[in-house]
Coordinates of C-alpha atoms in Angstrom, one line a residue:
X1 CA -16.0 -15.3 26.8
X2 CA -19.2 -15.5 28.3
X3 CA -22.7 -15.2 26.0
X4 CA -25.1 -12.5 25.4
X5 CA -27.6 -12.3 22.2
X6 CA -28.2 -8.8 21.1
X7 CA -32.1 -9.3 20.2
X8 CA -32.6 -11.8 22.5
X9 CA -35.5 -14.7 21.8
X10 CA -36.1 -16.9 19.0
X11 CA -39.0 -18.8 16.9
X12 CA -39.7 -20.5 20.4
X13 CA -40.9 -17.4 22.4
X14 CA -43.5 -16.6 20.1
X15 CA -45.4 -19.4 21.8
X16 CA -48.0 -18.7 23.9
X17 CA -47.9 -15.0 23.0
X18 CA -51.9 -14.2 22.7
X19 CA -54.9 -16.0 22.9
X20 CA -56.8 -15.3 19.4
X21 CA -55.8 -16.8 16.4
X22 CA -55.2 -13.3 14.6
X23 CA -53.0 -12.2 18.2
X24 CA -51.1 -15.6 16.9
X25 CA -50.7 -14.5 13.2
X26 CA -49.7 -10.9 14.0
X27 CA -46.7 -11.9 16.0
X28 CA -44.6 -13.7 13.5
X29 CA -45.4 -11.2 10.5
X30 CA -44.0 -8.2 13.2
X31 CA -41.1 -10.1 13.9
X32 CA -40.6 -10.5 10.1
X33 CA -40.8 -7.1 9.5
X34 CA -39.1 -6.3 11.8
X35 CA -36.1 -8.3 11.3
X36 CA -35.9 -7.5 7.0
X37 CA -35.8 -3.8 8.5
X38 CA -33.0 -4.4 10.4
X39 CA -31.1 -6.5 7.9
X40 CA -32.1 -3.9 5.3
X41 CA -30.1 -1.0 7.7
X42 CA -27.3 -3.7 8.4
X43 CA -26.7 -4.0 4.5
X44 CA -26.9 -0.1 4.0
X45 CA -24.0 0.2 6.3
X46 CA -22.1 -3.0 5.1
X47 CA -22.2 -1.5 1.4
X48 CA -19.6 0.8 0.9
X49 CA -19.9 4.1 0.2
X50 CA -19.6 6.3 -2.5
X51 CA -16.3 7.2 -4.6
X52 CA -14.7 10.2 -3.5
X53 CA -13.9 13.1 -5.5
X54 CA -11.1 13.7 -7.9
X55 CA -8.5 15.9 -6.8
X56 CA -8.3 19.3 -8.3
X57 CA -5.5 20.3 -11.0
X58 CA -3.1 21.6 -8.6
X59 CA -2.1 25.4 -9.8
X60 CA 1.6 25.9 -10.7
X61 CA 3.8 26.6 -7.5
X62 CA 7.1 28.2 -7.9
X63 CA 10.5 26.2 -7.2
X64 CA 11.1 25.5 -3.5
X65 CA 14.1 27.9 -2.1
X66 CA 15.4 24.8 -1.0
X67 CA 16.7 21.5 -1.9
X68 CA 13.5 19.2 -1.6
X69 CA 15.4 16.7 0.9
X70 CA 15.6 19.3 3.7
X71 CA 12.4 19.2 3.9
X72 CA 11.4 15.7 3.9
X73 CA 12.5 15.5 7.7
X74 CA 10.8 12.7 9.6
X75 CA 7.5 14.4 11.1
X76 CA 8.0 17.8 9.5
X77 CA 4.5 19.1 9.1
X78 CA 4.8 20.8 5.5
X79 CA 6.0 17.7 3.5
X80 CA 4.9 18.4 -0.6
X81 CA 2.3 15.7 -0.6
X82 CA -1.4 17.6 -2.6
X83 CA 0.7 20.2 -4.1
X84 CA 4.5 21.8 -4.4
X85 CA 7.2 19.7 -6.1
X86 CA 6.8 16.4 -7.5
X87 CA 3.9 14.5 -9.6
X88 CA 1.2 12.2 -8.9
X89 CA 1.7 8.6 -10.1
X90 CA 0.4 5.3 -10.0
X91 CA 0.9 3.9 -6.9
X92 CA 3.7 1.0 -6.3
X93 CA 2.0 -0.2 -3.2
X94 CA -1.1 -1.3 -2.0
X95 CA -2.2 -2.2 1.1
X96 CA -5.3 -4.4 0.3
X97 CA -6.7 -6.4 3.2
X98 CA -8.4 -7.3 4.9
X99 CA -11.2 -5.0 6.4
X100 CA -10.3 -5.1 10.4
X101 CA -7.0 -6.4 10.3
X102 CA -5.4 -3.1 11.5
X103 CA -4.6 -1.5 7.9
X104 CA -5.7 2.1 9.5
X105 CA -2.9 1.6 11.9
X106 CA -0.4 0.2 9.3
X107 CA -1.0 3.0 7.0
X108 CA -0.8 5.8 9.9
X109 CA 2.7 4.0 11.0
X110 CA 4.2 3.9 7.2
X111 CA 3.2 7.8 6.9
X112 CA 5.3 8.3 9.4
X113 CA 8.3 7.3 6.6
X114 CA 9.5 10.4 4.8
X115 CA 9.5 8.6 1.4
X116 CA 6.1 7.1 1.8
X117 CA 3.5 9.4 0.5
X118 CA 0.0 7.2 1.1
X119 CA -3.6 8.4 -0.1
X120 CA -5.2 9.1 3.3
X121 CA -9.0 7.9 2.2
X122 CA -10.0 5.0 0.8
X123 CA -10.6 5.3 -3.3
X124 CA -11.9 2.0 -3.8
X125 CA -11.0 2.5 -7.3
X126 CA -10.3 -1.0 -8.5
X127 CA -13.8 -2.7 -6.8
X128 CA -16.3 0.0 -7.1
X129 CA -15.0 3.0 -9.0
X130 CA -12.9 1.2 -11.5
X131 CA -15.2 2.9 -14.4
X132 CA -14.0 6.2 -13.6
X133 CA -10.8 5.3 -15.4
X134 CA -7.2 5.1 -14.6
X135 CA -6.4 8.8 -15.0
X136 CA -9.1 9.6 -12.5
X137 CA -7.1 6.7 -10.1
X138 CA -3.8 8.9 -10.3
X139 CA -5.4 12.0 -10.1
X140 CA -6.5 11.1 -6.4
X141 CA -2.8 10.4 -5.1
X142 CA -0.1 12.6 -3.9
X143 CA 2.5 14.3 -5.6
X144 CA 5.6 12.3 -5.0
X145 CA 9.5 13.0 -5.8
X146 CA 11.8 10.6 -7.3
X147 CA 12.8 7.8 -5.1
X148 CA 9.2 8.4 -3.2
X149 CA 6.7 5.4 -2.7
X150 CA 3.1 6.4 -3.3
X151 CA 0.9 3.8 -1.4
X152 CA -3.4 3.6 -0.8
X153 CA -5.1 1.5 0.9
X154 CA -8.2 -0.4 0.5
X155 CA -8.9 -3.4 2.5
X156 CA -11.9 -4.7 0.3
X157 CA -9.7 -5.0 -2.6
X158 CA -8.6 -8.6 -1.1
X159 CA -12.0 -10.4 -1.6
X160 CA -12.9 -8.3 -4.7
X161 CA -12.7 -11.1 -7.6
X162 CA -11.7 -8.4 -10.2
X163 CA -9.4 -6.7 -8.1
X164 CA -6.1 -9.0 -9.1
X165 CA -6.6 -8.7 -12.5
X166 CA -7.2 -4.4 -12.8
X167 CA -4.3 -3.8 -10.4
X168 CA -1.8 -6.4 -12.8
X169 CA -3.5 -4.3 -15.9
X170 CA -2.8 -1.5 -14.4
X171 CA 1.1 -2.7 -12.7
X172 CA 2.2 -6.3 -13.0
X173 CA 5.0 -4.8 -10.8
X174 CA 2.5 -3.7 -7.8
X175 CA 3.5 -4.6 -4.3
X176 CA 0.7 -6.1 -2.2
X177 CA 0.6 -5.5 1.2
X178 CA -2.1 -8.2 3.2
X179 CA -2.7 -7.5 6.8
X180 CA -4.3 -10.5 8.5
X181 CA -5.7 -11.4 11.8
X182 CA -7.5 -14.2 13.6
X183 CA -10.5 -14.8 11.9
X184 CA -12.4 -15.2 14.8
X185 CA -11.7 -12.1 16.5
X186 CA -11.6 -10.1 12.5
X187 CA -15.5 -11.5 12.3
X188 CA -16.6 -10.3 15.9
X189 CA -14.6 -6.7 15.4
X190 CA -16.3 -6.6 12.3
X191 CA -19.8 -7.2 13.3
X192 CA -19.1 -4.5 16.6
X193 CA -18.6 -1.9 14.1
X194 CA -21.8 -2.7 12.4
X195 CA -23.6 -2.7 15.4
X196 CA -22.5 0.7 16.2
X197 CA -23.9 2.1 13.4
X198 CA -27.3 -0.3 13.2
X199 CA -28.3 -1.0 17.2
X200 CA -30.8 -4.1 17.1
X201 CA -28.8 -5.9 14.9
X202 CA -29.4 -9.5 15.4
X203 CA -27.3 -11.5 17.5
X204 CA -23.4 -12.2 16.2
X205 CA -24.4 -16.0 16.5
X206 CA -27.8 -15.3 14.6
X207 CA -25.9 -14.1 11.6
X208 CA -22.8 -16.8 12.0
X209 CA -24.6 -19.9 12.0
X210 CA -28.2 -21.1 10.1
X211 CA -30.6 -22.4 11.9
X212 CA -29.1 -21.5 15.6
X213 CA -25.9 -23.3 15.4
X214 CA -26.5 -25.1 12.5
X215 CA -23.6 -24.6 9.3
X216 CA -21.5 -21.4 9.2
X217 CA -23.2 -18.9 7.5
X218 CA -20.3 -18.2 4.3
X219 CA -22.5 -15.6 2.7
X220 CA -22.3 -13.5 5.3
X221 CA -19.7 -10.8 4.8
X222 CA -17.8 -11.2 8.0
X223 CA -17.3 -14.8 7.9
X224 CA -16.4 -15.1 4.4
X225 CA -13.6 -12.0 4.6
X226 CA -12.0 -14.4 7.0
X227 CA -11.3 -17.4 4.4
X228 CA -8.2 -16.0 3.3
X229 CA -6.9 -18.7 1.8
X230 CA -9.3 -18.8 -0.9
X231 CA -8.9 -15.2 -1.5
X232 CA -5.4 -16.0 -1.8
X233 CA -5.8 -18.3 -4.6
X234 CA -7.5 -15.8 -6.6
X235 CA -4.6 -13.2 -6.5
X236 CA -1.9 -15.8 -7.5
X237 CA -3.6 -16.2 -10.2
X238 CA -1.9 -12.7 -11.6
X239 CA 1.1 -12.2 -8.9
X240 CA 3.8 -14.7 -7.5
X241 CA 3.8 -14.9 -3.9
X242 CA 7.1 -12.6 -4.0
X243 CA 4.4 -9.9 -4.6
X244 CA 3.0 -10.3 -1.5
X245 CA 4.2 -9.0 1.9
X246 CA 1.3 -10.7 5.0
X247 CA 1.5 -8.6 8.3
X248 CA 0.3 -10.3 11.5
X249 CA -2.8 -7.5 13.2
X250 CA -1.7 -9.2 16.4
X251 CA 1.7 -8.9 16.0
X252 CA 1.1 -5.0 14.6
X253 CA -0.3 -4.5 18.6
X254 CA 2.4 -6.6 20.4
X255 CA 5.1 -5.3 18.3
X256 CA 4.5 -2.3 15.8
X257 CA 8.3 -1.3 15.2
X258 CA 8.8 -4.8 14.4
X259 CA 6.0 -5.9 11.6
X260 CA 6.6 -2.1 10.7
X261 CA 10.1 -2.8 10.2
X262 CA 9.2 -5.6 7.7
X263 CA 7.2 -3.4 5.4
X264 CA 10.0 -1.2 5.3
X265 CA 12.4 -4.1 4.3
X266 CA 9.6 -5.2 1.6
X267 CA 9.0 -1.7 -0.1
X268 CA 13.2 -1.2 -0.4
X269 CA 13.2 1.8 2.2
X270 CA 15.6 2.6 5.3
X271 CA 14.1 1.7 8.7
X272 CA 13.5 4.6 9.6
X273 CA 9.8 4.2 11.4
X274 CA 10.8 2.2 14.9
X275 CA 10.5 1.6 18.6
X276 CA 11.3 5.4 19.4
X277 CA 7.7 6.2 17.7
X278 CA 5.3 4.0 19.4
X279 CA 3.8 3.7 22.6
X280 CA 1.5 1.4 24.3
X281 CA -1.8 3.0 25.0
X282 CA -3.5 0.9 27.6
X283 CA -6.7 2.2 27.7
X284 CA -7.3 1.8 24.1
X285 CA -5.2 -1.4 24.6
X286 CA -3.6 -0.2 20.7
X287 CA -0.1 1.4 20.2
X288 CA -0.1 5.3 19.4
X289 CA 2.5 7.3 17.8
X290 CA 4.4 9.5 19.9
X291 CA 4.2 13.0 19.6
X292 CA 6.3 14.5 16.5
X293 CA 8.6 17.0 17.1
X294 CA 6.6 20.5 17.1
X295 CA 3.4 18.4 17.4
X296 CA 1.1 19.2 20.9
X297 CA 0.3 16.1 21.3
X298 CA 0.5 11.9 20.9
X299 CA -1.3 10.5 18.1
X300 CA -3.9 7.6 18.4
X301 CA -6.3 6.7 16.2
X302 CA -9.6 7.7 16.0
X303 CA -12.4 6.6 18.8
X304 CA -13.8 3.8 16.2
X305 CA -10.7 1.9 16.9
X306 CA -10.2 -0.5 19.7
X307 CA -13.6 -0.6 20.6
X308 CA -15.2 -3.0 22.8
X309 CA -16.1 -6.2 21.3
X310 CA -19.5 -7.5 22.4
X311 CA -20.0 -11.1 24.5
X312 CA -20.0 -14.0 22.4
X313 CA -21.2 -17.5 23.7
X314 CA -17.9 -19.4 24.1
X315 CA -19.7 -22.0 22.1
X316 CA -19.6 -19.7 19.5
X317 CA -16.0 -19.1 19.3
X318 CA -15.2 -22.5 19.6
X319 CA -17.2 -23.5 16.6
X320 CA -15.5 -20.9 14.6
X321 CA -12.5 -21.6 15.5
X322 CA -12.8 -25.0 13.9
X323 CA -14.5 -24.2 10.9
X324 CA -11.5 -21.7 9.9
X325 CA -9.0 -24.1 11.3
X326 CA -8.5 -26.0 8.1
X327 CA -8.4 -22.5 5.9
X328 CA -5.7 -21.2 8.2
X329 CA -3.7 -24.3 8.2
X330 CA -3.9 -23.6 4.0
X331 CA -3.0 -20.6 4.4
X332 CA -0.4 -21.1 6.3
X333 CA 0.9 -23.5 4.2
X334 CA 0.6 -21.2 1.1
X335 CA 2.5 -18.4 2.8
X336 CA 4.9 -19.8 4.7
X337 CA 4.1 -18.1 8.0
X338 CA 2.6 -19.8 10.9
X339 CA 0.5 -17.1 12.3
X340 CA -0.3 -18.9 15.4
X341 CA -4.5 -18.4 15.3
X342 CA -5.0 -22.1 16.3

C-alpha cells in the first residue's frame, strides 16, 4: 500500500517558521493545542457510549391462534421476538469480539436462523453497565420459546478484564462466540472509523508507533485489541477452550455459509442459514443477504461497513505485521487454528 499521513508534517517543519523569537514560541504551543484537541475528540468517540434503555414490561397478549412453529418460518417478518409468546432469558450465547472483526455481519447472518433470537443493539452490560444488575440484563433481550437461543453481541467484552468473570457469575455454561481478523487490517479498519467521525485525526502511523517509528504504541486502543492472545489468556482463566467457538472475519467474506455453518454446528442448531442466502456484493466488496421471501429488497449492511481504508506507508504494515507475528503464532497455538494472517 502506498503512504499518506493524514496531518501531514512533524516536529521538523516547525523550523524556520517566523523570524521573532515569540513567531518561534507560538508555533509549537498551537500545534499542542491543537493536537490535545484532536486527541480529546478522538477519545470522545473511542469511549463508548451510554447504556441503553430497559425494555418496557411487555403487556399481556392473548394465545396465538396458532401453533408457535408455523410461525417461526425462515424470514417470516412477524417472528415473537419484544412481545407475544415466550420469555426473556439470560442469554446462552455471546458474541464477544473483537470490535471490527465482522460481528455486525455475523450477528445479521445468525438472525436469519429461526431459533436464534439475538439483541439487535449493543447492551454493554458486563463492561460498562454491569451496575444496573442482572435483571435489568434480561430485561433487554427477546422473548424466546423453548428450544430458542437468545444471543447479544458485544465486541468490547473480549478485552474487558472483568468481563470473563461476570459472564461465568452470571453462566458458567455461556457459549462464546470470538470473531477474529488480521490484526493489521482490524487496527487500520478501526482507526478509518474513527477518522470518519473525528477528520484531522493524526496520521495512522502517528498513533501506531512513538516517536515516528519508534516502538508500537500498546496503549493505543487499536493496537492492543489486536493481541488476542493475551486477551485469550484472561478468559481461560473462567472457561475451557470448549467454550469458545473463533470465526475467521476473512473467511466470514470469502465464505459466509461456510464459517456461518460452523456457528450453527457450535450453538447445537440445524443448518439452516447457507449458500442460498448470500450474495457477493462487489461494490461493497462484503456478502449481503438475499432478499427474504415477501421482502422488496437485498439486505446489506449499513453504509459504515466496508468503507474505504485509508493509505498506509507499506513500511507501516510491514512493521506491524512483525510485531503481532509472535502473538498470532500464540494464538494460534492456543486455539488450534491456523488463521493464515502471516
Amino acid at each position: 500500500m502506498a503512504g499518506s499521513s493524514v496531518l501531514g508534517g512533524g516536529a521538523g517543519d516547525l523550523q524556520g517558521v517566523g523570524t521573532g523569537q515569540g513567531t518561534a514560541l507560538r508555533a509549537p504551543r498551537a500545534l499542542l493545542a491543537l493536537t490535545a484537541l484532536l486527541l480529546s475528540a478522538y477519545c470522545l468517540f473511542a469511549l463508548p457510549g451510554r447504556c441503553p434503555p430497559a425494555a418496557r414490561a411487555p403487556a399481556p397478549v392473548p394465545a396465538p391462534a396458532e401453533p408457535p412453529q408455523a410461525s417461526r418460518r425462515l424470514g417470516a417478518p412477524g417472528l415473537p421476538v419484544a412481545s407475544g409468546p415466550g420469555r426473556r432469558r439470560f442469554p446462552q450465547a455471546l458474541i464477544v469480539g473483537v470490535k471490527k472483526g465482522g460481528t455486525r455481519a455475523l450477528l445479521e447472518f445468525l438472525r436469519l436462523h429461526p431459533d436464534v433470537r439475538a439483541l439487535g443493539s449493543e447492551p454493554h452490560f458486563f463492561d460498562r453497565c454491569y451496575d444496573r444488575g442482572l435483571a435489568w440484563y434480561r430485561g433487554l433481550m427477546p422473548r424466546t420459546l423453548d428450544g430458542q437461543i437468545t444471543m447479544e453481541k458485544t465486541p468490547s467484552y473480549f478485552v474487558t478484564q472483568e468481563a470473563p468473570r461476570r459472564i461465568h457469575d452470571m453462566s458458567p455454561d455461556t457459549k462464546l462466540i470470538v470473531v477474529v481478523r488480521n490484526p493489521v487490517t482490524r487496527a487500520i479498519s478501526d482507526y478509518a472509523q474513527t477518522l470518519s467521525k473525528t477528520p484531522g485525526l493524526p496520521s495512522f502511523r502517528a498513533l501506531a508507533f512513538r516517536h515516528g517509528l519508534g516502538p508500537v504504541d500498546t496503549a493505543w486502543s487499536a493496537v492492543r485489541i489486536g493481541l488476542y492472545a493475551q486477551h485469550l489468556d484472561n478468559w481461560l482463566r473462567y472457561f475451557p477452550l470448549s467454550h469458545f467457538l473463533f470465526v475467521s472475519g476473512e473467511r466470514l467474506v470469502s465464505d459466509p455459509a461456510g464459517e456461518v455453518g460452523r456457528v450453527q454446528d457450535f450453538l447445537g442448531l440445524k443448518r439452516v442459514v447457507t449458500d442460498k442466502h448470500f450474495y457477493f456484493n462487489a461494490t461493497k466488496g462484503f456478502p449481503c443477504l438475499k432478499k427474504a421471501q415477501g421482502s422488496g429488497r437485498p439486505r446489506c449492511l449499513g453504509k459504515s461497513k466496508g468503507r474505504p481504508h485509508p493509505r498506509v506507508p507499506e513500511a507501516v504494515v510491514q512493521r506491524l505485521q512483525a510485531f503481532y507475528r509472535p502473538f498470532n503464532r500464540k494464538f494460534y497455538q492456543m486455539t488450534g487454528q491456523d488463521f493464515g494472517w502471516d
